[in-house]
PDB file of C-alpha atoms in Angstrom:
ATOM      1  CA  MET A   2     -22.502  16.873 -17.018  1.00 40.00           C
ATOM      2  CA  ALA A   3     -22.646  18.786 -13.729  1.00 50.00           C
ATOM      3  CA  GLY A   4     -22.526  15.492 -11.833  1.00 58.00           C
ATOM      4  CA  SER A   5     -19.412  14.429 -13.727  1.00 67.00           C
ATOM      5  CA  GLU A   6     -17.711  17.732 -12.941  1.00 69.00           C
ATOM      6  CA  GLY A   7     -18.594  17.304  -9.272  1.00 68.00           C
ATOM      7  CA  VAL A   8     -17.022  13.842  -9.189  1.00 77.00           C
ATOM      8  CA  LYS A   9     -13.897  15.177 -10.880  1.00 80.00           C
ATOM      9  CA  ALA A  10     -13.645  18.037  -8.371  1.00 82.00           C
ATOM     10  CA  ALA A  11     -14.064  15.616  -5.460  1.00 86.00           C
ATOM     11  CA  ASP A  12     -11.392  13.370  -6.938  1.00 86.00           C
ATOM     12  CA  MET A  13      -8.960  16.280  -7.209  1.00 88.00           C
ATOM     13  CA  CYS A  14      -9.666  17.370  -3.640  1.00 90.00           C
ATOM     14  CA  LEU A  15      -8.918  13.880  -2.393  1.00 89.00           C
ATOM     15  CA  ARG A  16      -5.702  13.675  -4.440  1.00 88.00           C
ATOM     16  CA  ILE A  17      -4.563  16.959  -2.928  1.00 91.00           C
ATOM     17  CA  LEU A  18      -5.512  15.801   0.571  1.00 91.00           C
ATOM     18  CA  GLU A  19      -3.487  12.595   0.088  1.00 87.00           C
ATOM     19  CA  TYR A  20      -0.477  14.584  -1.076  1.00 88.00           C
ATOM     20  CA  VAL A  21      -0.650  16.890   1.950  1.00 89.00           C
ATOM     21  CA  ALA A  22      -1.150  13.917   4.291  1.00 87.00           C
ATOM     22  CA  PHE A  23       1.782  11.844   3.049  1.00 83.00           C
ATOM     23  CA  SER A  24       4.230  14.583   2.109  1.00 82.00           C
ATOM     24  CA  PRO A  25       7.260  14.558   4.466  1.00 79.00           C
ATOM     25  CA  GLU A  26       6.896  18.319   4.988  1.00 85.00           C
ATOM     26  CA  PRO A  27       4.258  21.031   4.446  1.00 90.00           C
ATOM     27  CA  GLY A  28       3.851  21.849   0.753  1.00 88.00           C
ATOM     28  CA  GLY A  29       3.339  25.032  -1.197  1.00 92.00           C
ATOM     29  CA  VAL A  30       0.574  25.512  -3.709  1.00 93.00           C
ATOM     30  CA  THR A  31       2.980  25.078  -6.663  1.00 92.00           C
ATOM     31  CA  GLN A  32       4.215  21.704  -5.368  1.00 90.00           C
ATOM     32  CA  ILE A  33       0.683  20.557  -4.695  1.00 91.00           C
ATOM     33  CA  ALA A  34      -0.557  21.685  -8.108  1.00 89.00           C
ATOM     34  CA  ASP A  35       2.280  19.837  -9.836  1.00 90.00           C
ATOM     35  CA  SER A  36       1.606  16.643  -7.877  1.00 86.00           C
ATOM     36  CA  ALA A  37      -2.082  16.703  -8.872  1.00 83.00           C
ATOM     37  CA  GLY A  38      -1.456  17.778 -12.473  1.00 86.00           C
ATOM     38  CA  LEU A  39      -3.481  20.951 -11.980  1.00 87.00           C
ATOM     39  CA  ALA A  40      -3.081  24.596 -12.796  1.00 89.00           C
ATOM     40  CA  LYS A  41      -1.957  26.580  -9.769  1.00 89.00           C
ATOM     41  CA  SER A  42      -5.224  28.521  -9.684  1.00 91.00           C
ATOM     42  CA  ALA A  43      -7.303  25.328  -9.691  1.00 90.00           C
ATOM     43  CA  ALA A  44      -5.188  23.761  -6.941  1.00 89.00           C
ATOM     44  CA  PHE A  45      -5.627  26.918  -4.871  1.00 92.00           C
ATOM     45  CA  LYS A  46      -9.429  26.657  -5.157  1.00 92.00           C
ATOM     46  CA  HIS A  47      -9.399  23.026  -4.029  1.00 92.00           C
ATOM     47  CA  LEU A  48      -7.086  23.873  -1.142  1.00 92.00           C
ATOM     48  CA  GLN A  49      -9.445  26.643  -0.118  1.00 93.00           C
ATOM     49  CA  THR A  50     -12.331  24.151  -0.078  1.00 93.00           C
ATOM     50  CA  LEU A  51     -10.311  21.770   2.107  1.00 93.00           C
ATOM     51  CA  MET A  52      -9.403  24.659   4.408  1.00 92.00           C
ATOM     52  CA  ASP A  53     -13.048  25.723   4.674  1.00 91.00           C
ATOM     53  CA  HIS A  54     -13.892  22.236   5.950  1.00 91.00           C
ATOM     54  CA  GLY A  55     -10.908  21.997   8.280  1.00 89.00           C
ATOM     55  CA  PHE A  56      -9.056  19.253   6.414  1.00 91.00           C
ATOM     56  CA  VAL A  57      -5.966  21.387   5.773  1.00 92.00           C
ATOM     57  CA  THR A  58      -4.528  24.523   7.305  1.00 91.00           C
ATOM     58  CA  GLN A  59      -2.138  27.118   5.912  1.00 90.00           C
ATOM     59  CA  ASP A  60       0.886  28.445   7.751  1.00 86.00           C
ATOM     60  CA  LEU A  61       0.477  32.236   7.797  1.00 82.00           C
ATOM     61  CA  VAL A  62       4.256  32.749   7.662  1.00 83.00           C
ATOM     62  CA  THR A  63       5.364  30.229   5.002  1.00 90.00           C
ATOM     63  CA  SER A  64       2.003  29.919   3.163  1.00 90.00           C
ATOM     64  CA  ARG A  65       2.530  26.154   3.109  1.00 92.00           C
ATOM     65  CA  TYR A  66      -0.228  23.622   3.751  1.00 93.00           C
ATOM     66  CA  ARG A  67      -0.481  20.836   6.316  1.00 91.00           C
ATOM     67  CA  LEU A  68      -3.256  18.595   7.636  1.00 89.00           C
ATOM     68  CA  GLY A  69      -5.974  20.331   9.637  1.00 86.00           C
ATOM     69  CA  PRO A  70      -8.011  19.353  12.718  1.00 83.00           C
ATOM     70  CA  LYS A  71     -10.806  17.619  10.776  1.00 84.00           C
ATOM     71  CA  ALA A  72      -8.279  15.232   9.214  1.00 83.00           C
ATOM     72  CA  TRP A  73      -6.973  14.462  12.701  1.00 77.00           C
ATOM     73  CA  LEU A  74     -10.463  13.715  13.973  1.00 74.00           C
ATOM     74  CA  ILE A  75     -11.142  11.332  11.090  1.00 76.00           C
ATOM     75  CA  GLY A  76      -7.814   9.684  11.792  1.00 72.00           C
ATOM     76  CA  GLN A  77      -8.947   9.003  15.342  1.00 64.00           C
ATOM     77  CA  GLN A  78     -11.931   7.117  13.955  1.00 62.00           C
ATOM     78  CA  ALA A  79      -9.464   4.763  12.246  1.00 58.00           C
ATOM     79  CA  GLN A  80      -8.057   3.711  15.611  1.00 54.00           C
ATOM     80  CA  SER A  81      -8.666   0.039  14.842  1.00 58.00           C
ATOM     81  CA  LEU A  82      -6.156   0.326  12.001  1.00 57.00           C
ATOM     82  CA  ASN A  83      -3.657   1.932  14.378  1.00 56.00           C
ATOM     83  CA  ASP A  84      -4.299  -0.856  16.858  1.00 78.00           C
ATOM     84  CA  PHE A  85      -3.414  -3.695  14.528  1.00 83.00           C
ATOM     85  CA  THR A  86      -0.406  -1.945  13.031  1.00 88.00           C
ATOM     86  CA  ALA A  87       0.839  -1.352  16.580  1.00 89.00           C
ATOM     87  CA  ILE A  88       0.401  -5.063  17.271  1.00 91.00           C
ATOM     88  CA  ALA A  89       2.190  -5.998  14.043  1.00 94.00           C
ATOM     89  CA  LEU A  90       5.143  -3.640  14.400  1.00 95.00           C
ATOM     90  CA  PRO A  91       7.239  -5.619  16.948  1.00 96.00           C
ATOM     91  CA  PHE A  92       6.894  -8.789  14.856  1.00 97.00           C
ATOM     92  CA  MET A  93       7.845  -6.890  11.697  1.00 97.00           C
ATOM     93  CA  LEU A  94      10.876  -5.286  13.342  1.00 97.00           C
ATOM     94  CA  ALA A  95      12.079  -8.666  14.590  1.00 97.00           C
ATOM     95  CA  ALA A  96      11.804 -10.132  11.080  1.00 97.00           C
ATOM     96  CA  ARG A  97      13.553  -7.090   9.592  1.00 97.00           C
ATOM     97  CA  ASN A  98      16.411  -7.375  12.080  1.00 96.00           C
ATOM     98  CA  GLU A  99      16.755 -11.085  11.399  1.00 96.00           C
ATOM     99  CA  THR A 100      16.667 -10.921   7.592  1.00 96.00           C
ATOM    100  CA  GLY A 101      17.924  -7.410   6.881  1.00 95.00           C
ATOM    101  CA  LEU A 102      15.076  -6.993   4.403  1.00 96.00           C
ATOM    102  CA  ALA A 103      12.487  -4.234   4.309  1.00 96.00           C
ATOM    103  CA  VAL A 104       9.188  -5.405   5.814  1.00 98.00           C
ATOM    104  CA  VAL A 105       5.984  -3.796   4.564  1.00 97.00           C
ATOM    105  CA  MET A 106       2.353  -4.080   5.667  1.00 97.00           C
ATOM    106  CA  SER A 107      -0.437  -3.286   3.214  1.00 95.00           C
ATOM    107  CA  THR A 108      -4.197  -3.216   3.625  1.00 93.00           C
ATOM    108  CA  PRO A 109      -6.765  -3.857   0.891  1.00 91.00           C
ATOM    109  CA  MET A 110      -8.554  -1.008  -0.833  1.00 88.00           C
ATOM    110  CA  PRO A 111     -10.613  -1.006  -4.049  1.00 85.00           C
ATOM    111  CA  GLY A 112      -8.272  -1.851  -6.904  1.00 88.00           C
ATOM    112  CA  ALA A 113      -5.012  -1.629  -4.945  1.00 91.00           C
ATOM    113  CA  ALA A 114      -2.922  -2.588  -1.937  1.00 94.00           C
ATOM    114  CA  PHE A 115      -2.428   0.419   0.361  1.00 92.00           C
ATOM    115  CA  VAL A 116       0.895   0.578   2.216  1.00 93.00           C
ATOM    116  CA  THR A 117       0.167   1.310   5.886  1.00 92.00           C
ATOM    117  CA  LEU A 118       3.399   0.430   7.698  1.00 93.00           C
ATOM    118  CA  THR A 119       7.034  -0.021   6.679  1.00 94.00           C
ATOM    119  CA  CYS A 120      10.259  -1.096   8.352  1.00 95.00           C
ATOM    120  CA  ALA A 121      13.279  -0.051   6.298  1.00 93.00           C
ATOM    121  CA  SER A 122      15.943  -2.608   5.442  1.00 94.00           C
ATOM    122  CA  THR A 123      19.228  -2.716   7.329  1.00 92.00           C
ATOM    123  CA  HIS A 124      21.345  -3.266   4.217  1.00 86.00           C
ATOM    124  CA  GLN A 125      23.846  -0.605   3.165  1.00 82.00           C
ATOM    125  CA  ILE A 126      21.693   0.166   0.141  1.00 82.00           C
ATOM    126  CA  GLU A 127      18.270   0.788   1.626  1.00 78.00           C
ATOM    127  CA  ILE A 128      15.269  -0.577  -0.224  1.00 79.00           C
ATOM    128  CA  GLY A 129      11.741   0.141   0.911  1.00 73.00           C
ATOM    129  CA  VAL A 130       8.233   1.268   0.024  1.00 84.00           C
ATOM    130  CA  ARG A 131       6.769   4.643   0.955  1.00 85.00           C
ATOM    131  CA  THR A 132       3.846   4.627   3.394  1.00 87.00           C
ATOM    132  CA  GLY A 133       0.714   5.690   1.540  1.00 86.00           C
ATOM    133  CA  SER A 134       1.753   4.048  -1.729  1.00 87.00           C
ATOM    134  CA  GLN A 135      -0.950   2.244  -3.685  1.00 90.00           C
ATOM    135  CA  LEU A 136       0.304  -0.952  -5.307  1.00 94.00           C
ATOM    136  CA  ALA A 137      -1.416  -2.503  -8.315  1.00 94.00           C
ATOM    137  CA  LEU A 138      -3.194  -5.761  -7.560  1.00 96.00           C
ATOM    138  CA  HIS A 139      -1.794  -7.440 -10.676  1.00 96.00           C
ATOM    139  CA  GLY A 140       1.735  -6.059 -10.319  1.00 95.00           C
ATOM    140  CA  SER A 141       2.625  -6.635  -6.674  1.00 96.00           C
ATOM    141  CA  ALA A 142       2.984  -9.588  -4.324  1.00 97.00           C
ATOM    142  CA  GLN A 143       0.691  -7.848  -1.848  1.00 97.00           C
ATOM    143  CA  GLY A 144      -1.948  -7.397  -4.536  1.00 97.00           C
ATOM    144  CA  LYS A 145      -1.767 -11.061  -5.514  1.00 98.00           C
ATOM    145  CA  ILE A 146      -2.361 -11.987  -1.874  1.00 98.00           C
ATOM    146  CA  PHE A 147      -5.508  -9.855  -1.798  1.00 97.00           C
ATOM    147  CA  LEU A 148      -6.668 -11.493  -5.026  1.00 97.00           C
ATOM    148  CA  ALA A 149      -5.895 -14.961  -3.677  1.00 97.00           C
ATOM    149  CA  PHE A 150      -7.453 -14.653  -0.228  1.00 96.00           C
ATOM    150  CA  GLY A 151      -9.920 -11.788  -0.656  1.00 92.00           C
ATOM    151  CA  ALA A 152     -13.215 -11.488  -2.515  1.00 88.00           C
ATOM    152  CA  PRO A 153     -13.188 -13.601  -5.739  1.00 90.00           C
ATOM    153  CA  GLN A 154     -14.913 -10.782  -7.623  1.00 90.00           C
ATOM    154  CA  GLN A 155     -11.702  -8.745  -7.518  1.00 91.00           C
ATOM    155  CA  LEU A 156      -9.957 -11.127  -9.893  1.00 94.00           C
ATOM    156  CA  GLU A 157     -12.998 -11.292 -12.164  1.00 92.00           C
ATOM    157  CA  ASP A 158     -13.097  -7.500 -12.346  1.00 92.00           C
ATOM    158  CA  LEU A 159      -9.523  -7.507 -13.652  1.00 94.00           C
ATOM    159  CA  ARG A 160     -10.595  -9.729 -16.557  1.00 92.00           C
ATOM    160  CA  VAL A 161     -12.104  -6.658 -18.234  1.00 91.00           C
ATOM    161  CA  THR A 162      -9.537  -4.162 -16.965  1.00 89.00           C
ATOM    162  CA  PRO A 163      -6.330  -3.400 -18.894  1.00 92.00           C
ATOM    163  CA  LEU A 164      -3.375  -4.753 -16.894  1.00 94.00           C
ATOM    164  CA  THR A 165      -0.802  -1.992 -17.208  1.00 93.00           C
ATOM    165  CA  ALA A 166       2.848  -2.990 -17.535  1.00 95.00           C
ATOM    166  CA  VAL A 167       5.150  -1.117 -15.153  1.00 92.00           C
ATOM    167  CA  THR A 168       8.194  -3.166 -16.179  1.00 95.00           C
ATOM    168  CA  PRO A 169       8.765  -5.807 -18.888  1.00 96.00           C
ATOM    169  CA  HIS A 170       8.076  -8.415 -16.182  1.00 97.00           C
ATOM    170  CA  THR A 171       4.661  -7.113 -15.066  1.00 95.00           C
ATOM    171  CA  ILE A 172       1.881  -9.615 -15.741  1.00 96.00           C
ATOM    172  CA  THR A 173      -0.469  -8.248 -18.396  1.00 95.00           C
ATOM    173  CA  ASP A 174      -2.287 -11.465 -19.336  1.00 96.00           C
ATOM    174  CA  TRP A 175      -5.318 -12.229 -17.154  1.00 96.00           C
ATOM    175  CA  ASN A 176      -4.933 -16.006 -17.517  1.00 96.00           C
ATOM    176  CA  VAL A 177      -1.324 -15.844 -16.345  1.00 97.00           C
ATOM    177  CA  LEU A 178      -2.411 -13.678 -13.421  1.00 97.00           C
ATOM    178  CA  ALA A 179      -5.209 -16.087 -12.510  1.00 97.00           C
ATOM    179  CA  ALA A 180      -2.738 -18.972 -12.516  1.00 98.00           C
ATOM    180  CA  GLU A 181      -0.356 -17.059 -10.232  1.00 97.00           C
ATOM    181  CA  VAL A 182      -3.186 -16.164  -7.868  1.00 97.00           C
ATOM    182  CA  ALA A 183      -4.209 -19.823  -7.674  1.00 97.00           C
ATOM    183  CA  ALA A 184      -0.596 -20.820  -6.993  1.00 97.00           C
ATOM    184  CA  ALA A 185      -0.354 -18.181  -4.256  1.00 98.00           C
ATOM    185  CA  ARG A 186      -3.532 -19.475  -2.639  1.00 97.00           C
ATOM    186  CA  LYS A 187      -2.095 -23.003  -2.607  1.00 97.00           C
ATOM    187  CA  ALA A 188       1.404 -22.009  -1.457  1.00 97.00           C
ATOM    188  CA  GLY A 189       0.285 -19.435   1.115  1.00 97.00           C
ATOM    189  CA  PHE A 190       2.494 -16.692  -0.289  1.00 98.00           C
ATOM    190  CA  ALA A 191       3.080 -14.720  -3.494  1.00 98.00           C
ATOM    191  CA  SER A 192       6.071 -13.080  -5.119  1.00 97.00           C
ATOM    192  CA  ALA A 193       6.473 -10.467  -7.831  1.00 97.00           C
ATOM    193  CA  PRO A 194      10.068 -10.571  -9.136  1.00 96.00           C
ATOM    194  CA  GLN A 195      10.862  -7.327 -10.987  1.00 95.00           C
ATOM    195  CA  GLU A 196       7.150  -6.756 -11.668  1.00 95.00           C
ATOM    196  CA  ALA A 197       6.921  -3.361  -9.955  1.00 94.00           C
ATOM    197  CA  LEU A 198      10.565  -2.261 -10.251  1.00 94.00           C
ATOM    198  CA  LEU A 199      13.508  -3.778 -12.111  1.00 95.00           C
ATOM    199  CA  GLY A 200      15.998  -5.493  -9.839  1.00 94.00           C
ATOM    200  CA  ILE A 201      13.545  -5.710  -6.924  1.00 95.00           C
ATOM    201  CA  ASN A 202      11.531  -8.669  -5.697  1.00 96.00           C
ATOM    202  CA  THR A 203       8.735  -8.770  -3.135  1.00 97.00           C
ATOM    203  CA  MET A 204       7.187 -11.750  -1.407  1.00 98.00           C
ATOM    204  CA  ALA A 205       4.009 -11.439   0.645  1.00 98.00           C
ATOM    205  CA  ALA A 206       1.686 -13.542   2.801  1.00 98.00           C
ATOM    206  CA  PRO A 207      -1.779 -12.914   4.286  1.00 98.00           C
ATOM    207  CA  VAL A 208      -2.764 -11.629   7.731  1.00 97.00           C
ATOM    208  CA  PHE A 209      -6.145 -12.662   9.151  1.00 94.00           C
ATOM    209  CA  ASN A 210      -8.134 -11.369  12.126  1.00 88.00           C
ATOM    210  CA  TYR A 211     -10.104 -13.142  14.859  1.00 84.00           C
ATOM    211  CA  ASP A 212     -12.968 -14.142  12.533  1.00 82.00           C
ATOM    212  CA  GLY A 213     -10.732 -15.361   9.721  1.00 88.00           C
ATOM    213  CA  LYS A 214     -11.116 -12.240   7.600  1.00 89.00           C
ATOM    214  CA  LEU A 215      -8.192 -11.121   5.445  1.00 94.00           C
ATOM    215  CA  ILE A 216      -7.196  -7.690   6.760  1.00 92.00           C
ATOM    216  CA  ALA A 217      -3.641  -7.178   5.500  1.00 96.00           C
ATOM    217  CA  SER A 218      -0.617  -8.623   3.800  1.00 98.00           C
ATOM    218  CA  VAL A 219       2.954  -8.405   5.024  1.00 98.00           C
ATOM    219  CA  ALA A 220       5.839  -8.513   2.575  1.00 98.00           C
ATOM    220  CA  PHE A 221       9.593  -8.812   2.450  1.00 98.00           C
ATOM    221  CA  VAL A 222      11.095  -6.392  -0.072  1.00 97.00           C
ATOM    222  CA  GLY A 223      14.645  -6.578  -1.390  1.00 95.00           C
ATOM    223  CA  SER A 224      16.916  -6.811  -4.380  1.00 95.00           C
ATOM    224  CA  ILE A 225      16.890  -9.872  -6.629  1.00 95.00           C
ATOM    225  CA  GLN A 226      20.230 -10.681  -5.013  1.00 93.00           C
ATOM    226  CA  HIS A 227      18.537 -11.101  -1.630  1.00 95.00           C
ATOM    227  CA  ILE A 228      15.121 -12.372  -2.797  1.00 96.00           C
ATOM    228  CA  PRO A 229      15.672 -14.389  -5.990  1.00 95.00           C
ATOM    229  CA  THR A 230      12.895 -15.276  -8.408  1.00 94.00           C
ATOM    230  CA  ASP A 231      12.590 -18.625  -6.638  1.00 94.00           C
ATOM    231  CA  PRO A 232      12.850 -17.505  -2.996  1.00 93.00           C
ATOM    232  CA  ASP A 233      14.819 -19.510  -0.468  1.00 95.00           C
ATOM    233  CA  PRO A 234      12.396 -21.891   1.344  1.00 96.00           C
ATOM    234  CA  VAL A 235      13.877 -20.720   4.656  1.00 97.00           C
ATOM    235  CA  LEU A 236      12.907 -17.133   3.797  1.00 97.00           C
ATOM    236  CA  VAL A 237       9.449 -18.267   2.704  1.00 97.00           C
ATOM    237  CA  GLN A 238       8.948 -20.007   6.027  1.00 98.00           C
ATOM    238  CA  ARG A 239      10.168 -16.933   7.929  1.00 98.00           C
ATOM    239  CA  LEU A 240       7.569 -14.829   6.105  1.00 98.00           C
ATOM    240  CA  LYS A 241       4.795 -17.314   6.857  1.00 98.00           C
ATOM    241  CA  THR A 242       5.811 -17.480  10.502  1.00 98.00           C
ATOM    242  CA  LEU A 243       5.720 -13.680  10.654  1.00 98.00           C
ATOM    243  CA  THR A 244       2.201 -13.380   9.234  1.00 98.00           C
ATOM    244  CA  GLN A 245       0.949 -16.297  11.336  1.00 97.00           C
ATOM    245  CA  ASP A 246       2.342 -14.680  14.481  1.00 96.00           C
ATOM    246  CA  ILE A 247       0.636 -11.383  13.646  1.00 96.00           C
ATOM    247  CA  SER A 248      -2.633 -13.167  12.827  1.00 95.00           C
ATOM    248  CA  ARG A 249      -2.572 -15.051  16.132  1.00 93.00           C
ATOM    249  CA  ALA A 250      -1.865 -11.808  17.990  1.00 92.00           C
ATOM    250  CA  LEU A 251      -5.019 -10.438  16.359  1.00 87.00           C
ATOM    251  CA  GLY A 252      -7.043 -13.402  17.568  1.00 87.00           C
ATOM    252  CA  ALA A 253      -6.913 -15.671  14.528  1.00 87.00           C
ATOM    253  CA  GLN A 254      -7.172 -19.396  15.215  1.00 80.00           C
ATOM    254  CA  GLY A 255      -4.618 -21.965  14.075  1.00 64.00           C
TER     255      GLY A 255
END
């Protein structure tokens, strides 16, 4: 029982750390508690633990919390991630400027696609995805790419995992998902029309590194008006060209 409580406490600390890291401004203990679904007193204890280890600091004037020096040091150890997002950014901006669509890079993590880099759309009504978002593997184009080109065990694991519906269009049947993943593998891209949000479609393709390993997916995100359920072949080719250019810049062959 003590072990279970320790895991739960660690999970809450990490949730709080994520909130502080990706919040657009320093947060107060009430905001942080609400985001984590905790009582204010419990959130305060977890924040104190994070402060003790240098992961967050508290402004003595406003009492709000921001990332601390230990978080910065760990971030420096992830320099390889910064390197390839820096390489990808000019290609993504060029595609965004050409299409007007939001362009989003995600990296694989256990059970989700983690949004690492975004370029907002240029349309009057801006559509995008927040950096730090975790997208369901079964309910996002990026996730389908990771299932199609990543470790096969990921798809098998979802066979015994409830596939939660976010919208009426989210795939909740494993066999349907498996068929879509196979189609994505054959076509070289995946889409998820209205599966994560009504009225929005996303299409994604894989990014590989110098040794052929899948390291990311890049997606176009827009309204159904701009990315219909059956995407324009010209747009599909632009997406593939984008991810191929990024892959080649990272040393991939072909």
